[in-house]
Short mmCIF file of C-alpha atoms in Angstrom, two decimals:
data_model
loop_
_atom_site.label_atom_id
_atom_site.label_comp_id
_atom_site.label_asym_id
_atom_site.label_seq_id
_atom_site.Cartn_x
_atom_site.Cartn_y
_atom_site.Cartn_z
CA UNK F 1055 25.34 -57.20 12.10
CA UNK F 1056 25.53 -57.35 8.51
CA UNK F 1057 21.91 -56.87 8.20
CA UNK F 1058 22.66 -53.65 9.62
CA UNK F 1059 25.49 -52.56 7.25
CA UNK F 1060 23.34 -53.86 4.19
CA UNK F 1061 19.95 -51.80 5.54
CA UNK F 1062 23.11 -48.87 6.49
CA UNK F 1063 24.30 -49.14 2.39
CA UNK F 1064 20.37 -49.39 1.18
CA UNK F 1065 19.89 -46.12 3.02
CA UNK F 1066 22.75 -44.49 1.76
CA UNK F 1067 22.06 -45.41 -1.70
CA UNK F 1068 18.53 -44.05 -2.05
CA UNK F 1069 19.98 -41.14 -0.21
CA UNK F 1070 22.47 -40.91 -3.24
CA UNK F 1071 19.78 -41.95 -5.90
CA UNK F 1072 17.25 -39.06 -4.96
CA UNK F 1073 19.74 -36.54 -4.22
CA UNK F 1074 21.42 -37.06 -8.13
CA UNK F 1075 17.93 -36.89 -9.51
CA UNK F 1076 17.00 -33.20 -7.36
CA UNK F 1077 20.65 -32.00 -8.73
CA UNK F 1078 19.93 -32.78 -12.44
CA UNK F 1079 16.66 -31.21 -12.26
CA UNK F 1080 18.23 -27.79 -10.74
CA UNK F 1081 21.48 -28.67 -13.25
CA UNK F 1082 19.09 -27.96 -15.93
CA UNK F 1083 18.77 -23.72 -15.15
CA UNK F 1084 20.98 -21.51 -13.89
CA UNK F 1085 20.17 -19.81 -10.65
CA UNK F 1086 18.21 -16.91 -12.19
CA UNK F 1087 16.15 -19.23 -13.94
CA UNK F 1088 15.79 -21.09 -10.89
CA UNK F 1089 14.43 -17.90 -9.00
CA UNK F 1090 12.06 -16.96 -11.81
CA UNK F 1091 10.01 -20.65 -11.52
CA UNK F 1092 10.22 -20.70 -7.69
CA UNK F 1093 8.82 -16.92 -7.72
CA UNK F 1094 6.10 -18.67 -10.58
CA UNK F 1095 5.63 -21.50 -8.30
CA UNK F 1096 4.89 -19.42 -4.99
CA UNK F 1097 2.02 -17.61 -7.46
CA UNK F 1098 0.49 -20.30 -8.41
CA UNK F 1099 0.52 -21.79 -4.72
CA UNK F 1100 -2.76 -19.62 -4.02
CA UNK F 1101 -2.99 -21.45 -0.42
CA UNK F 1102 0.71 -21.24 0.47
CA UNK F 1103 1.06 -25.08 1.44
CA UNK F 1104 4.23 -25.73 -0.43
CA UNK F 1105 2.00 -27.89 -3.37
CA UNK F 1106 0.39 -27.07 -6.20
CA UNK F 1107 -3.12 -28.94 -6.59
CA UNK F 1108 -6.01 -28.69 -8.73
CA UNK F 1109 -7.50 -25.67 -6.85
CA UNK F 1110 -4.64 -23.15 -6.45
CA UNK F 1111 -3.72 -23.91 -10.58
CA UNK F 1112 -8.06 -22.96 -11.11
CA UNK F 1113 -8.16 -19.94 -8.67
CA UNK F 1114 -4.95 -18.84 -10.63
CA UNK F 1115 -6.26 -19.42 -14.39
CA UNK F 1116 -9.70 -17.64 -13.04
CA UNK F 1117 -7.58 -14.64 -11.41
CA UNK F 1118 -6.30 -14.52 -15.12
CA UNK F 1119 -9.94 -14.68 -16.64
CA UNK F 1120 -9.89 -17.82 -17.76
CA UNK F 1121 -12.87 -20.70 -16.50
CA UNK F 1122 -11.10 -23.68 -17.05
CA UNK F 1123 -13.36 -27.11 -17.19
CA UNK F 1124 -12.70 -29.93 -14.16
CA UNK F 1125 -11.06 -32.14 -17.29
CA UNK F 1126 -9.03 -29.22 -18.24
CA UNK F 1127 -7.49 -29.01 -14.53
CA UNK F 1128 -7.40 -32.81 -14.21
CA UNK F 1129 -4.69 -32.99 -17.49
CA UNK F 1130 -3.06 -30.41 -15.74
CA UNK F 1131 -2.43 -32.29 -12.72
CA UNK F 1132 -1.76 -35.76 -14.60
CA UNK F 1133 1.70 -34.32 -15.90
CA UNK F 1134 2.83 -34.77 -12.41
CA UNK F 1135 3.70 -37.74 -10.51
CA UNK F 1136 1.79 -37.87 -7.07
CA UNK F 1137 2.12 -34.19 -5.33
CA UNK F 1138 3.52 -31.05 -6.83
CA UNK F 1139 6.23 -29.71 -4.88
CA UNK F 1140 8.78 -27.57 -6.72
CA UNK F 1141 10.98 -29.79 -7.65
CA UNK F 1142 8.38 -31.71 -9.56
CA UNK F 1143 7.20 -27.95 -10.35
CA UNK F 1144 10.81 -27.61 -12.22
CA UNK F 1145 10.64 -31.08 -13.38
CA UNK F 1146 7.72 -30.93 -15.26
CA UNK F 1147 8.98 -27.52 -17.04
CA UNK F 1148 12.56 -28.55 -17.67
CA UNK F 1149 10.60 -31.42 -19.27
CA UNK F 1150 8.61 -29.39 -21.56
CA UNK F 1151 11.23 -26.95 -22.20
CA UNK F 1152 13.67 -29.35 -23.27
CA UNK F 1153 11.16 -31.00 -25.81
CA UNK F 1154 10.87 -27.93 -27.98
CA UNK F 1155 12.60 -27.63 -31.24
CA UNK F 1156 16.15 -26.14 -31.53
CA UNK F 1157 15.89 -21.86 -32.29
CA UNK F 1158 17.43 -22.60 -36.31
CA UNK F 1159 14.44 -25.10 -36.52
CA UNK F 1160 11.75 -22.86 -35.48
CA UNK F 1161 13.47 -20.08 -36.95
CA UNK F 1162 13.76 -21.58 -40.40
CA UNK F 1163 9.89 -23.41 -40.53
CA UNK F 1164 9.11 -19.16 -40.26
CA UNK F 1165 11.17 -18.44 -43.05
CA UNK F 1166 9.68 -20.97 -45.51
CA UNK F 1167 6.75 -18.10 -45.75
CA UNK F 1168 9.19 -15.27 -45.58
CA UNK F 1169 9.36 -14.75 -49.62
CA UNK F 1170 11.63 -12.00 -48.97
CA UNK F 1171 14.15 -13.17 -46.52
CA UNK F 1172 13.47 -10.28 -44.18
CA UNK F 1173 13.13 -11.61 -40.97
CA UNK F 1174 9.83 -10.86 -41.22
CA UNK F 1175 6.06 -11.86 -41.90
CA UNK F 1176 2.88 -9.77 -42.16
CA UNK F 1177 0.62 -10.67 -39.09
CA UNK F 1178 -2.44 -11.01 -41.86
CA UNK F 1179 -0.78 -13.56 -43.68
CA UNK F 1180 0.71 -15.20 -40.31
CA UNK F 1181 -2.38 -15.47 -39.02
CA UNK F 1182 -3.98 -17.09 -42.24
CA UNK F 1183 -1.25 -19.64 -42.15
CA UNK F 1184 -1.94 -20.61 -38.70
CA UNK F 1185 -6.10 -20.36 -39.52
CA UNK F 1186 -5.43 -22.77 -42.47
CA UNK F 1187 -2.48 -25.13 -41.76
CA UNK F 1188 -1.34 -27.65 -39.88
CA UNK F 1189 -2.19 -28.09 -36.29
CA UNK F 1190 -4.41 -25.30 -36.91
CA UNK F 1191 -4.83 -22.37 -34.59
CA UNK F 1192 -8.46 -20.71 -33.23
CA UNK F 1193 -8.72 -17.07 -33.97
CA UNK F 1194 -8.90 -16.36 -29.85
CA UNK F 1195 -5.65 -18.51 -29.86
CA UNK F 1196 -3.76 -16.23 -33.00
CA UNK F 1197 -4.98 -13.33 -31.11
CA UNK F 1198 -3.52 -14.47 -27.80
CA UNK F 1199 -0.09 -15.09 -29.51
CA UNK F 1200 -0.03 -11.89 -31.32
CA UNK F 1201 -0.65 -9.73 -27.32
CA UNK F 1202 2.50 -10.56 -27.39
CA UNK F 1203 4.57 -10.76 -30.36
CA UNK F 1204 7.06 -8.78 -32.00
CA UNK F 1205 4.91 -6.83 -34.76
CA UNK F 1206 5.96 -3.42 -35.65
CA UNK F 1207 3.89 -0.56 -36.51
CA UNK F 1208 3.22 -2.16 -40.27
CA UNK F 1209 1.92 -4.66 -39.04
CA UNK F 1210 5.14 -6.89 -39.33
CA UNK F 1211 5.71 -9.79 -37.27
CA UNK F 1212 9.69 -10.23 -36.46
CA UNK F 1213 9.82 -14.26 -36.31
CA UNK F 1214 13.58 -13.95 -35.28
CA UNK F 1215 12.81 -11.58 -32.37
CA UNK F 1216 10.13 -14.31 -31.37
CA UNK F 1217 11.37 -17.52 -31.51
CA UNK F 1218 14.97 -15.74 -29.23
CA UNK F 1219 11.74 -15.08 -26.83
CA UNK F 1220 10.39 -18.53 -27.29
CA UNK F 1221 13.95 -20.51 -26.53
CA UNK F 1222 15.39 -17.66 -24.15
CA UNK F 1223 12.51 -15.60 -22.61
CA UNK F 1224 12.37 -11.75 -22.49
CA UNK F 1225 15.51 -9.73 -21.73
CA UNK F 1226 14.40 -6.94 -19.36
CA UNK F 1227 15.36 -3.24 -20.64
CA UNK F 1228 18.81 -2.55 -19.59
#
């Protein structure tokens, strides 16, 4: 009988261990956040089957006009552990979100080239910075930033508008 109870407990503790593990995960966003991966997730599940795999994350980075190579899609996939439900979906991104810097320290490494303490930086000298230094960027990948950057008619690029993007996301127009 007490091989019982002690199989009883073991079940009841990996009950308790998985379930605190899911709850962290979904402690990490509030609901709307929550809403706006799972409608992400369901987009990206091309076949429906409740997983993402290698061939509904290709057929959805073609459908954007990309053609991403076989190693490409294989990195992809090593970020998760085993199958890609969505809670290893949110895992992976509450992961990746929480490693970025804090907003004052990507705010501030902008400023260091903003000479005039504007809140601002001309895309043709943003660009050349990311061209020259650093982890430097391709041309096809300053371009794809700047689709969708704050730059104003003067060609001004509004680093604190961006990095409240970058931390927060977009605001939709009230």
């Amino acid at each position: 009988m007490s091989a019982a109870r002690k199989a009883a407990g073991a079940k009841k503790t990996v009950k308790k261990r998985a379930a605190r593990a899911t709850s962290n995960v979904f402690a990490m966003f509030d609901q709307a956040q929550i809403q706006e991966f799972k409608e992400a997730f369901t987009m990206i599940d091309q076949n429906r089957d409740g997983f993402v795999d290698k061939n509904d994350i290709h057929e959805m980075l073609v459908s954007l006009g990309q053609e991403p190579t076989d190693e490409y899609l294989e990195n992809m996939m090593s970020e998760a552990h085993g199958q890609m439900n969505f809670t290893m979906f949110l895992t992976i991104f509450g992961e990746k979100l929480n490693g970025t810097d804090p907003e004052d320290v990507i705010r501030n490494a902008f400023a260091c080239f903003d000479e005039g303490g504007t809140g601002f930086i001309h895309e043709d000298r943003l660009k050349e910075l990311l061209m020259t230094m650093g982890d430097r960027f391709t041309e096809d990948e300053v371009d794809d930033m700047f689709r969708s950057a704050p730059i104003d008619s003067s060609g001004n690029f509004d680093y604190v508008a961006f990095t409240r993007v970058l931390k927060h996301g977009r605001k939709d127009d009230e």
